[in-house]
Amino acid sequence: MARKQLIAGNWKMNGGLAANGLLIDAIEAGIGSPACEVAVCVPAPYLSQMADRLLGLPVMLGAQDISAFAQGAYTGEVSGAMLRDFDVCYAIVGHSERRQYHGEADAAVAAKAEAALAVGILPIVCVGETLAEREAGQTEAVVRRQLAAVAGRLGDRTGAIVLAYEPVWAIGTGKTATPQEAQAVHAALRAQLGETGGADAADKVRILYGGSMNAANAAQLLAQPDIDGGLIGGASLKAADFLAIVAAAH
Ligand code: PGA
């Protein structure tokens, strides 16, 4: 079991040409040779800027979404082939903000994961429960349903995805799952990968934690046996915080 941890920044709809340049300047100055894999998932208009800026840096480029379709009359969508033109390695799919504000259901998330793999992009598939679902004791049932939709479609290709457990109540709220709470869900997800994802999926798939991970709590979360990295929103917009999280990973 030698999974290399992945620290992926999710810039969401933040930044701009000038601000992105400054952020990458600071990351470049401090990143050194990280022990983990590092990525930044940037808004689509800045893929070109970041593809240029990340050349030679130990930071991979990611997108925040990907179309389920290969090409054609899908106004506003960005295809996997277009992302590949900018050396995109990762695409977030099924983020709770897209599920909530854009009506993305489990089937669409699964189709997007498949579209990513079809062009050699690794989908970072997000799952997570709302506060109401957690309080009703439904956490495992919810994330199980969300993962099952993807594993059902991908079958033995499930081992190629990255999974991200992002409790919705922890995203952008400053409330983090405790390392124990997160580890329990990660372990359940890994067991499910073993049941449904093909032979080596449980061993291979990196399960990231996301939801108010920051410089202060990263080390404890990343020390859990089934937490293989982080999907970082707010703290990825400050170079010092992002670099501190990278330094806490292995
Ligand atoms: P947060 O966001 O770190 O700001 O909570 C994480 C995410 O939504 O991916």
PDB file of C-alpha atoms and ligand atoms in Angstrom:
ATOM      1  CA  MET A   1       0.000   0.000   0.000  1.00  0.00           C
ATOM      2  CA  ALA A   2       2.128   2.856  -1.237  1.00  0.00           C
ATOM      3  CA  ARG A   3      -0.318   5.525  -2.209  1.00  0.00           C
ATOM      4  CA  LYS A   4       1.330   8.880  -2.838  1.00  0.00           C
ATOM      5  CA  GLN A   5      -0.740  11.585  -1.201  1.00  0.00           C
ATOM      6  CA  LEU A   6      -2.282  14.281  -3.385  1.00  0.00           C
ATOM      7  CA  ILE A   7      -2.840  17.848  -2.271  1.00  0.00           C
ATOM      8  CA  ALA A   8      -5.164  19.530  -4.762  1.00  0.00           C
ATOM      9  CA  GLY A   9      -6.160  23.177  -4.547  1.00  0.00           C
ATOM     10  CA  ASN A  10      -9.678  24.023  -5.665  1.00  0.00           C
ATOM     11  CA  TRP A  11      -9.647  27.710  -6.468  1.00  0.00           C
ATOM     12  CA  LYS A  12     -13.403  27.684  -7.196  1.00  0.00           C
ATOM     13  CA  MET A  13     -14.544  30.950  -8.852  1.00  0.00           C
ATOM     14  CA  ASN A  14     -11.739  33.056  -7.435  1.00  0.00           C
ATOM     15  CA  GLY A  15      -8.718  34.808  -8.861  1.00  0.00           C
ATOM     16  CA  GLY A  16      -7.895  36.598 -12.074  1.00  0.00           C
ATOM     17  CA  LEU A  17      -4.888  36.976 -14.365  1.00  0.00           C
ATOM     18  CA  ALA A  18      -2.927  39.201 -11.993  1.00  0.00           C
ATOM     19  CA  ALA A  19      -3.887  37.440  -8.752  1.00  0.00           C
ATOM     20  CA  ASN A  20      -3.184  33.989 -10.208  1.00  0.00           C
ATOM     21  CA  GLY A  21       0.267  35.149 -11.291  1.00  0.00           C
ATOM     22  CA  LEU A  22       1.101  36.358  -7.787  1.00  0.00           C
ATOM     23  CA  LEU A  23      -0.243  33.184  -6.184  1.00  0.00           C
ATOM     24  CA  ILE A  24       1.851  30.967  -8.459  1.00  0.00           C
ATOM     25  CA  ASP A  25       4.914  33.179  -7.938  1.00  0.00           C
ATOM     26  CA  ALA A  26       4.633  32.531  -4.200  1.00  0.00           C
ATOM     27  CA  ILE A  27       3.963  28.805  -4.616  1.00  0.00           C
ATOM     28  CA  GLU A  28       6.929  28.508  -6.995  1.00  0.00           C
ATOM     29  CA  ALA A  29       9.187  30.278  -4.502  1.00  0.00           C
ATOM     30  CA  GLY A  30       8.296  27.951  -1.647  1.00  0.00           C
ATOM     31  CA  ILE A  31       7.400  24.547  -3.034  1.00  0.00           C
ATOM     32  CA  GLY A  32      10.828  22.933  -3.294  1.00  0.00           C
ATOM     33  CA  SER A  33      10.584  19.168  -3.932  1.00  0.00           C
ATOM     34  CA  PRO A  34       7.340  18.073  -2.300  1.00  0.00           C
ATOM     35  CA  ALA A  35       6.984  14.548  -0.928  1.00  0.00           C
ATOM     36  CA  CYS A  36       3.409  14.398  -2.198  1.00  0.00           C
ATOM     37  CA  GLU A  37       1.737  15.103  -5.515  1.00  0.00           C
ATOM     38  CA  VAL A  38       0.397  18.651  -5.879  1.00  0.00           C
ATOM     39  CA  ALA A  39      -2.271  20.072  -8.203  1.00  0.00           C
ATOM     40  CA  VAL A  40      -4.280  23.246  -8.632  1.00  0.00           C
ATOM     41  CA  CYS A  41      -7.780  23.126 -10.121  1.00  0.00           C
ATOM     42  CA  VAL A  42      -8.358  26.498 -11.731  1.00  0.00           C
ATOM     43  CA  PRO A  43     -11.281  28.232 -13.463  1.00  0.00           C
ATOM     44  CA  ALA A  44     -11.454  27.271 -17.159  1.00  0.00           C
ATOM     45  CA  PRO A  45     -10.467  30.705 -18.565  1.00  0.00           C
ATOM     46  CA  TYR A  46      -7.119  30.465 -16.771  1.00  0.00           C
ATOM     47  CA  LEU A  47      -6.103  26.998 -17.930  1.00  0.00           C
ATOM     48  CA  SER A  48      -3.892  28.488 -20.620  1.00  0.00           C
ATOM     49  CA  GLN A  49      -2.211  30.892 -18.208  1.00  0.00           C
ATOM     50  CA  MET A  50      -1.598  28.143 -15.679  1.00  0.00           C
ATOM     51  CA  ALA A  51      -0.471  25.564 -18.257  1.00  0.00           C
ATOM     52  CA  ASP A  52       2.340  28.006 -19.106  1.00  0.00           C
ATOM     53  CA  ARG A  53       3.137  28.935 -15.520  1.00  0.00           C
ATOM     54  CA  LEU A  54       3.266  25.374 -14.197  1.00  0.00           C
ATOM     55  CA  LEU A  55       5.788  24.155 -16.791  1.00  0.00           C
ATOM     56  CA  GLY A  56       8.756  22.791 -14.882  1.00  0.00           C
ATOM     57  CA  LEU A  57       7.010  23.081 -11.507  1.00  0.00           C
ATOM     58  CA  PRO A  58       6.031  20.026  -9.433  1.00  0.00           C
ATOM     59  CA  VAL A  59       2.394  21.138  -9.654  1.00  0.00           C
ATOM     60  CA  MET A  60      -0.146  19.480 -11.962  1.00  0.00           C
ATOM     61  CA  LEU A  61      -3.011  21.313 -13.620  1.00  0.00           C
ATOM     62  CA  GLY A  62      -6.621  20.459 -12.844  1.00  0.00           C
ATOM     63  CA  ALA A  63     -10.047  21.611 -14.006  1.00  0.00           C
ATOM     64  CA  GLN A  64     -13.087  22.073 -11.770  1.00  0.00           C
ATOM     65  CA  ASP A  65     -15.534  20.323 -14.077  1.00  0.00           C
ATOM     66  CA  ILE A  66     -15.633  18.440 -17.393  1.00  0.00           C
ATOM     67  CA  SER A  67     -18.409  17.831 -19.872  1.00  0.00           C
ATOM     68  CA  ALA A  68     -19.914  14.369 -20.034  1.00  0.00           C
ATOM     69  CA  PHE A  69     -20.033  14.839 -23.824  1.00  0.00           C
ATOM     70  CA  ALA A  70     -17.143  14.617 -26.272  1.00  0.00           C
ATOM     71  CA  GLN A  71     -18.161  17.534 -28.532  1.00  0.00           C
ATOM     72  CA  GLY A  72     -21.059  19.276 -30.183  1.00  0.00           C
ATOM     73  CA  ALA A  73     -24.002  21.513 -29.335  1.00  0.00           C
ATOM     74  CA  TYR A  74     -23.501  21.864 -25.585  1.00  0.00           C
ATOM     75  CA  THR A  75     -23.286  25.613 -25.013  1.00  0.00           C
ATOM     76  CA  GLY A  76     -21.011  26.581 -22.172  1.00  0.00           C
ATOM     77  CA  GLU A  77     -19.490  23.132 -21.698  1.00  0.00           C
ATOM     78  CA  VAL A  78     -15.790  22.289 -21.851  1.00  0.00           C
ATOM     79  CA  SER A  79     -14.837  18.870 -23.213  1.00  0.00           C
ATOM     80  CA  GLY A  80     -12.139  16.519 -22.032  1.00  0.00           C
ATOM     81  CA  ALA A  81     -10.223  16.935 -25.297  1.00  0.00           C
ATOM     82  CA  MET A  82     -10.213  20.715 -24.789  1.00  0.00           C
ATOM     83  CA  LEU A  83      -8.842  20.254 -21.280  1.00  0.00           C
ATOM     84  CA  ARG A  84      -6.159  17.910 -22.605  1.00  0.00           C
ATOM     85  CA  ASP A  85      -5.031  20.708 -24.971  1.00  0.00           C
ATOM     86  CA  PHE A  86      -3.846  22.496 -21.827  1.00  0.00           C
ATOM     87  CA  ASP A  87      -2.204  19.452 -20.225  1.00  0.00           C
ATOM     88  CA  VAL A  88      -4.949  19.078 -17.644  1.00  0.00           C
ATOM     89  CA  CYS A  89      -4.310  15.981 -15.518  1.00  0.00           C
ATOM     90  CA  TYR A  90      -7.207  16.135 -13.050  1.00  0.00           C
ATOM     91  CA  ALA A  91     -10.848  17.199 -13.207  1.00  0.00           C
ATOM     92  CA  ILE A  92     -13.067  17.590 -10.165  1.00  0.00           C
ATOM     93  CA  VAL A  93     -16.456  15.979 -10.782  1.00  0.00           C
ATOM     94  CA  GLY A  94     -19.536  15.995  -8.614  1.00  0.00           C
ATOM     95  CA  HIS A  95     -18.413  18.753  -6.265  1.00  0.00           C
ATOM     96  CA  SER A  96     -21.268  19.451  -3.857  1.00  0.00           C
ATOM     97  CA  GLU A  97     -21.510  23.024  -5.164  1.00  0.00           C
ATOM     98  CA  ARG A  98     -22.234  21.635  -8.620  1.00  0.00           C
ATOM     99  CA  ARG A  99     -24.651  19.052  -7.246  1.00  0.00           C
ATOM    100  CA  GLN A 100     -26.435  21.792  -5.290  1.00  0.00           C
ATOM    101  CA  TYR A 101     -26.419  24.772  -7.678  1.00  0.00           C
ATOM    102  CA  HIS A 102     -26.365  22.995 -11.031  1.00  0.00           C
ATOM    103  CA  GLY A 103     -28.551  20.010 -10.310  1.00  0.00           C
ATOM    104  CA  GLU A 104     -25.819  17.460 -10.999  1.00  0.00           C
ATOM    105  CA  ALA A 105     -27.183  14.064 -10.026  1.00  0.00           C
ATOM    106  CA  ASP A 106     -25.281  10.842  -9.429  1.00  0.00           C
ATOM    107  CA  ALA A 107     -25.761   9.628 -13.022  1.00  0.00           C
ATOM    108  CA  ALA A 108     -24.308  12.837 -14.494  1.00  0.00           C
ATOM    109  CA  VAL A 109     -21.357  12.662 -12.127  1.00  0.00           C
ATOM    110  CA  ALA A 110     -20.669   9.080 -13.232  1.00  0.00           C
ATOM    111  CA  ALA A 111     -20.865  10.101 -16.905  1.00  0.00           C
ATOM    112  CA  LYS A 112     -18.380  12.923 -16.299  1.00  0.00           C
ATOM    113  CA  ALA A 113     -15.976  10.581 -14.517  1.00  0.00           C
ATOM    114  CA  GLU A 114     -16.140   8.268 -17.514  1.00  0.00           C
ATOM    115  CA  ALA A 115     -15.600  11.157 -19.953  1.00  0.00           C
ATOM    116  CA  ALA A 116     -12.499  12.198 -18.031  1.00  0.00           C
ATOM    117  CA  LEU A 117     -10.966   8.723 -18.067  1.00  0.00           C
ATOM    118  CA  ALA A 118     -11.707   8.445 -21.792  1.00  0.00           C
ATOM    119  CA  VAL A 119      -9.185  11.239 -22.480  1.00  0.00           C
ATOM    120  CA  GLY A 120      -6.663  10.270 -19.818  1.00  0.00           C
ATOM    121  CA  ILE A 121      -7.755  12.819 -17.203  1.00  0.00           C
ATOM    122  CA  LEU A 122      -8.082  11.535 -13.640  1.00  0.00           C
ATOM    123  CA  PRO A 123     -11.474  12.461 -12.202  1.00  0.00           C
ATOM    124  CA  ILE A 124     -11.532  13.618  -8.585  1.00  0.00           C
ATOM    125  CA  VAL A 125     -14.988  12.301  -7.684  1.00  0.00           C
ATOM    126  CA  CYS A 126     -16.542  14.163  -4.741  1.00  0.00           C
ATOM    127  CA  VAL A 127     -18.959  12.562  -2.308  1.00  0.00           C
ATOM    128  CA  GLY A 128     -20.309  13.850   0.982  1.00  0.00           C
ATOM    129  CA  GLU A 129     -23.340  14.247   3.190  1.00  0.00           C
ATOM    130  CA  THR A 130     -25.211  17.382   4.274  1.00  0.00           C
ATOM    131  CA  LEU A 131     -25.566  18.318   7.925  1.00  0.00           C
ATOM    132  CA  ALA A 132     -29.169  17.087   7.958  1.00  0.00           C
ATOM    133  CA  GLU A 133     -28.078  13.746   6.511  1.00  0.00           C
ATOM    134  CA  ARG A 134     -25.294  13.395   9.089  1.00  0.00           C
ATOM    135  CA  GLU A 135     -27.648  14.230  11.949  1.00  0.00           C
ATOM    136  CA  ALA A 136     -30.111  11.663  10.628  1.00  0.00           C
ATOM    137  CA  GLY A 137     -27.389   9.014  10.719  1.00  0.00           C
ATOM    138  CA  GLN A 138     -27.314   8.698   6.930  1.00  0.00           C
ATOM    139  CA  THR A 139     -23.690   9.613   6.247  1.00  0.00           C
ATOM    140  CA  GLU A 140     -22.538   6.198   5.103  1.00  0.00           C
ATOM    141  CA  ALA A 141     -25.687   5.503   3.098  1.00  0.00           C
ATOM    142  CA  VAL A 142     -25.334   8.789   1.223  1.00  0.00           C
ATOM    143  CA  VAL A 143     -21.663   8.480   0.294  1.00  0.00           C
ATOM    144  CA  ARG A 144     -22.223   4.820  -0.520  1.00  0.00           C
ATOM    145  CA  ARG A 145     -24.976   5.722  -2.982  1.00  0.00           C
ATOM    146  CA  GLN A 146     -22.814   8.443  -4.554  1.00  0.00           C
ATOM    147  CA  LEU A 147     -19.815   6.137  -5.003  1.00  0.00           C
ATOM    148  CA  ALA A 148     -21.986   3.246  -6.196  1.00  0.00           C
ATOM    149  CA  ALA A 149     -23.274   5.346  -9.099  1.00  0.00           C
ATOM    150  CA  VAL A 150     -19.719   5.936 -10.307  1.00  0.00           C
ATOM    151  CA  ALA A 151     -18.412   2.424  -9.612  1.00  0.00           C
ATOM    152  CA  GLY A 152     -21.485   0.948 -11.296  1.00  0.00           C
ATOM    153  CA  ARG A 153     -20.702   2.812 -14.484  1.00  0.00           C
ATOM    154  CA  LEU A 154     -16.915   2.389 -14.432  1.00  0.00           C
ATOM    155  CA  GLY A 155     -16.731  -1.212 -13.229  1.00  0.00           C
ATOM    156  CA  ASP A 156     -13.126  -2.362 -13.050  1.00  0.00           C
ATOM    157  CA  ARG A 157     -11.932   1.066 -14.243  1.00  0.00           C
ATOM    158  CA  THR A 158     -12.913   2.459 -10.834  1.00  0.00           C
ATOM    159  CA  GLY A 159      -9.359   1.887  -9.644  1.00  0.00           C
ATOM    160  CA  ALA A 160      -8.249   4.785 -11.873  1.00  0.00           C
ATOM    161  CA  ILE A 161     -10.244   7.499 -10.101  1.00  0.00           C
ATOM    162  CA  VAL A 162      -9.392   9.741  -7.186  1.00  0.00           C
ATOM    163  CA  LEU A 163     -12.150   9.957  -4.584  1.00  0.00           C
ATOM    164  CA  ALA A 164     -12.748  12.964  -2.333  1.00  0.00           C
ATOM    165  CA  TYR A 165     -14.821  12.785   0.825  1.00  0.00           C
ATOM    166  CA  GLU A 166     -16.174  16.280   1.365  1.00  0.00           C
ATOM    167  CA  PRO A 167     -18.805  16.579   4.082  1.00  0.00           C
ATOM    168  CA  VAL A 168     -20.982  19.422   2.807  1.00  0.00           C
ATOM    169  CA  TRP A 169     -21.284  20.920   6.292  1.00  0.00           C
ATOM    170  CA  ALA A 170     -17.500  21.306   6.468  1.00  0.00           C
ATOM    171  CA  ILE A 171     -16.986  23.078   3.137  1.00  0.00           C
ATOM    172  CA  GLY A 172     -16.108  26.736   3.533  1.00  0.00           C
ATOM    173  CA  THR A 173     -17.552  26.774   7.042  1.00  0.00           C
ATOM    174  CA  GLY A 174     -14.411  26.485   9.146  1.00  0.00           C
ATOM    175  CA  LYS A 175     -15.917  23.316  10.655  1.00  0.00           C
ATOM    176  CA  THR A 176     -13.743  20.312   9.928  1.00  0.00           C
ATOM    177  CA  ALA A 177     -14.590  16.673  10.398  1.00  0.00           C
ATOM    178  CA  THR A 178     -12.402  15.334  13.189  1.00  0.00           C
ATOM    179  CA  PRO A 179      -9.631  13.029  11.991  1.00  0.00           C
ATOM    180  CA  GLN A 180     -11.622  10.126  13.511  1.00  0.00           C
ATOM    181  CA  GLU A 181     -14.893  11.120  11.814  1.00  0.00           C
ATOM    182  CA  ALA A 182     -13.155  11.482   8.476  1.00  0.00           C
ATOM    183  CA  GLN A 183     -11.156   8.254   8.863  1.00  0.00           C
ATOM    184  CA  ALA A 184     -14.335   6.282   9.590  1.00  0.00           C
ATOM    185  CA  VAL A 185     -15.974   7.430   6.355  1.00  0.00           C
ATOM    186  CA  HIS A 186     -12.768   6.942   4.354  1.00  0.00           C
ATOM    187  CA  ALA A 187     -12.452   3.379   5.653  1.00  0.00           C
ATOM    188  CA  ALA A 188     -16.048   2.641   4.666  1.00  0.00           C
ATOM    189  CA  LEU A 189     -15.439   4.063   1.187  1.00  0.00           C
ATOM    190  CA  ARG A 190     -12.293   1.973   0.816  1.00  0.00           C
ATOM    191  CA  ALA A 191     -14.185  -1.166   1.812  1.00  0.00           C
ATOM    192  CA  GLN A 192     -16.809  -0.337  -0.805  1.00  0.00           C
ATOM    193  CA  LEU A 193     -14.100   0.150  -3.448  1.00  0.00           C
ATOM    194  CA  GLY A 194     -12.896  -3.342  -2.607  1.00  0.00           C
ATOM    195  CA  GLU A 195     -16.381  -4.794  -3.061  1.00  0.00           C
ATOM    196  CA  THR A 196     -17.274  -3.051  -6.295  1.00  0.00           C
ATOM    197  CA  GLY A 197     -14.284  -1.451  -7.969  1.00  0.00           C
ATOM    198  CA  GLY A 198     -12.267  -4.400  -9.241  1.00  0.00           C
ATOM    199  CA  ALA A 199      -9.317  -6.219  -7.769  1.00  0.00           C
ATOM    200  CA  ASP A 200      -6.903  -3.507  -6.721  1.00  0.00           C
ATOM    201  CA  ALA A 201      -9.247  -0.519  -6.432  1.00  0.00           C
ATOM    202  CA  ALA A 202      -9.288  -0.494  -2.644  1.00  0.00           C
ATOM    203  CA  ASP A 203      -5.514  -0.405  -2.520  1.00  0.00           C
ATOM    204  CA  LYS A 204      -4.963   1.968  -5.400  1.00  0.00           C
ATOM    205  CA  VAL A 205      -7.583   4.701  -5.137  1.00  0.00           C
ATOM    206  CA  ARG A 206      -6.514   7.776  -3.247  1.00  0.00           C
ATOM    207  CA  ILE A 207      -9.268   9.117  -1.009  1.00  0.00           C
ATOM    208  CA  LEU A 208      -8.811  12.825  -0.317  1.00  0.00           C
ATOM    209  CA  TYR A 209     -10.465  14.697   2.526  1.00  0.00           C
ATOM    210  CA  GLY A 210     -11.997  18.104   1.774  1.00  0.00           C
ATOM    211  CA  GLY A 211     -13.795  20.611   3.970  1.00  0.00           C
ATOM    212  CA  SER A 212     -11.960  23.399   5.781  1.00  0.00           C
ATOM    213  CA  MET A 213      -8.627  21.611   5.711  1.00  0.00           C
ATOM    214  CA  ASN A 214      -6.023  24.192   6.684  1.00  0.00           C
ATOM    215  CA  ALA A 215      -2.435  24.642   7.791  1.00  0.00           C
ATOM    216  CA  ALA A 216      -3.351  23.907  11.419  1.00  0.00           C
ATOM    217  CA  ASN A 217      -5.411  20.721  10.998  1.00  0.00           C
ATOM    218  CA  ALA A 218      -3.815  19.142   7.904  1.00  0.00           C
ATOM    219  CA  ALA A 219      -1.133  17.056   9.619  1.00  0.00           C
ATOM    220  CA  GLN A 220      -3.595  15.229  11.878  1.00  0.00           C
ATOM    221  CA  LEU A 221      -6.008  14.512   9.052  1.00  0.00           C
ATOM    222  CA  LEU A 222      -3.233  13.384   6.698  1.00  0.00           C
ATOM    223  CA  ALA A 223      -1.872  11.015   9.352  1.00  0.00           C
ATOM    224  CA  GLN A 224      -5.008   8.850   9.185  1.00  0.00           C
ATOM    225  CA  PRO A 225      -4.396   5.557   7.386  1.00  0.00           C
ATOM    226  CA  ASP A 226      -7.170   6.011   4.815  1.00  0.00           C
ATOM    227  CA  ILE A 227      -6.738   9.737   4.142  1.00  0.00           C
ATOM    228  CA  ASP A 228      -4.553  10.056   1.062  1.00  0.00           C
ATOM    229  CA  GLY A 229      -4.504  13.791   0.597  1.00  0.00           C
ATOM    230  CA  GLY A 230      -6.699  16.844   0.586  1.00  0.00           C
ATOM    231  CA  LEU A 231      -8.954  18.883  -1.663  1.00  0.00           C
ATOM    232  CA  ILE A 232      -8.354  22.398  -0.445  1.00  0.00           C
ATOM    233  CA  GLY A 233     -10.662  25.346  -1.123  1.00  0.00           C
ATOM    234  CA  GLY A 234     -10.137  28.515   0.888  1.00  0.00           C
ATOM    235  CA  ALA A 235      -6.651  27.664   2.136  1.00  0.00           C
ATOM    236  CA  SER A 236      -5.435  27.052  -1.428  1.00  0.00           C
ATOM    237  CA  LEU A 237      -5.806  30.756  -2.212  1.00  0.00           C
ATOM    238  CA  LYS A 238      -3.062  31.702   0.264  1.00  0.00           C
ATOM    239  CA  ALA A 239       0.334  30.403  -0.792  1.00  0.00           C
ATOM    240  CA  ALA A 240       1.690  30.094   2.749  1.00  0.00           C
ATOM    241  CA  ASP A 241      -1.290  28.027   3.903  1.00  0.00           C
ATOM    242  CA  PHE A 242      -1.307  25.846   0.802  1.00  0.00           C
ATOM    243  CA  LEU A 243       2.445  25.216   1.103  1.00  0.00           C
ATOM    244  CA  ALA A 244       2.063  24.327   4.779  1.00  0.00           C
ATOM    245  CA  ILE A 245      -0.531  21.699   3.858  1.00  0.00           C
ATOM    246  CA  VAL A 246       1.753  20.354   1.114  1.00  0.00           C
ATOM    247  CA  ALA A 247       4.567  20.114   3.669  1.00  0.00           C
ATOM    248  CA  ALA A 248       2.304  18.133   6.013  1.00  0.00           C
ATOM    249  CA  ALA A 249       1.623  15.475   3.356  1.00  0.00           C
ATOM    250  CA  HIS A 250       3.720  12.451   2.445  1.00  0.00           C
TER     251      HIS A 250
HETATM  252  P1  PGA B   1     -12.869  24.512   1.718  1.00  0.00           P
HETATM  253  O1  PGA B   1     -13.401  23.883   0.337  1.00  0.00           O
HETATM  254  O2  PGA B   1     -11.468  24.013   1.898  1.00  0.00           O
HETATM  255  O3  PGA B   1     -12.911  26.011   1.471  1.00  0.00           O
HETATM  256  O4  PGA B   1     -13.783  24.071   2.785  1.00  0.00           O
HETATM  257  C1  PGA B   1     -13.099  22.558  -0.011  1.00  0.00           C
HETATM  258  C2  PGA B   1     -13.804  22.206  -1.289  1.00  0.00           C
HETATM  259  O5  PGA B   1     -14.954  22.616  -1.470  1.00  0.00           O
HETATM  260  O6  PGA B   1     -13.243  21.496  -2.150  1.00  0.00           O
END
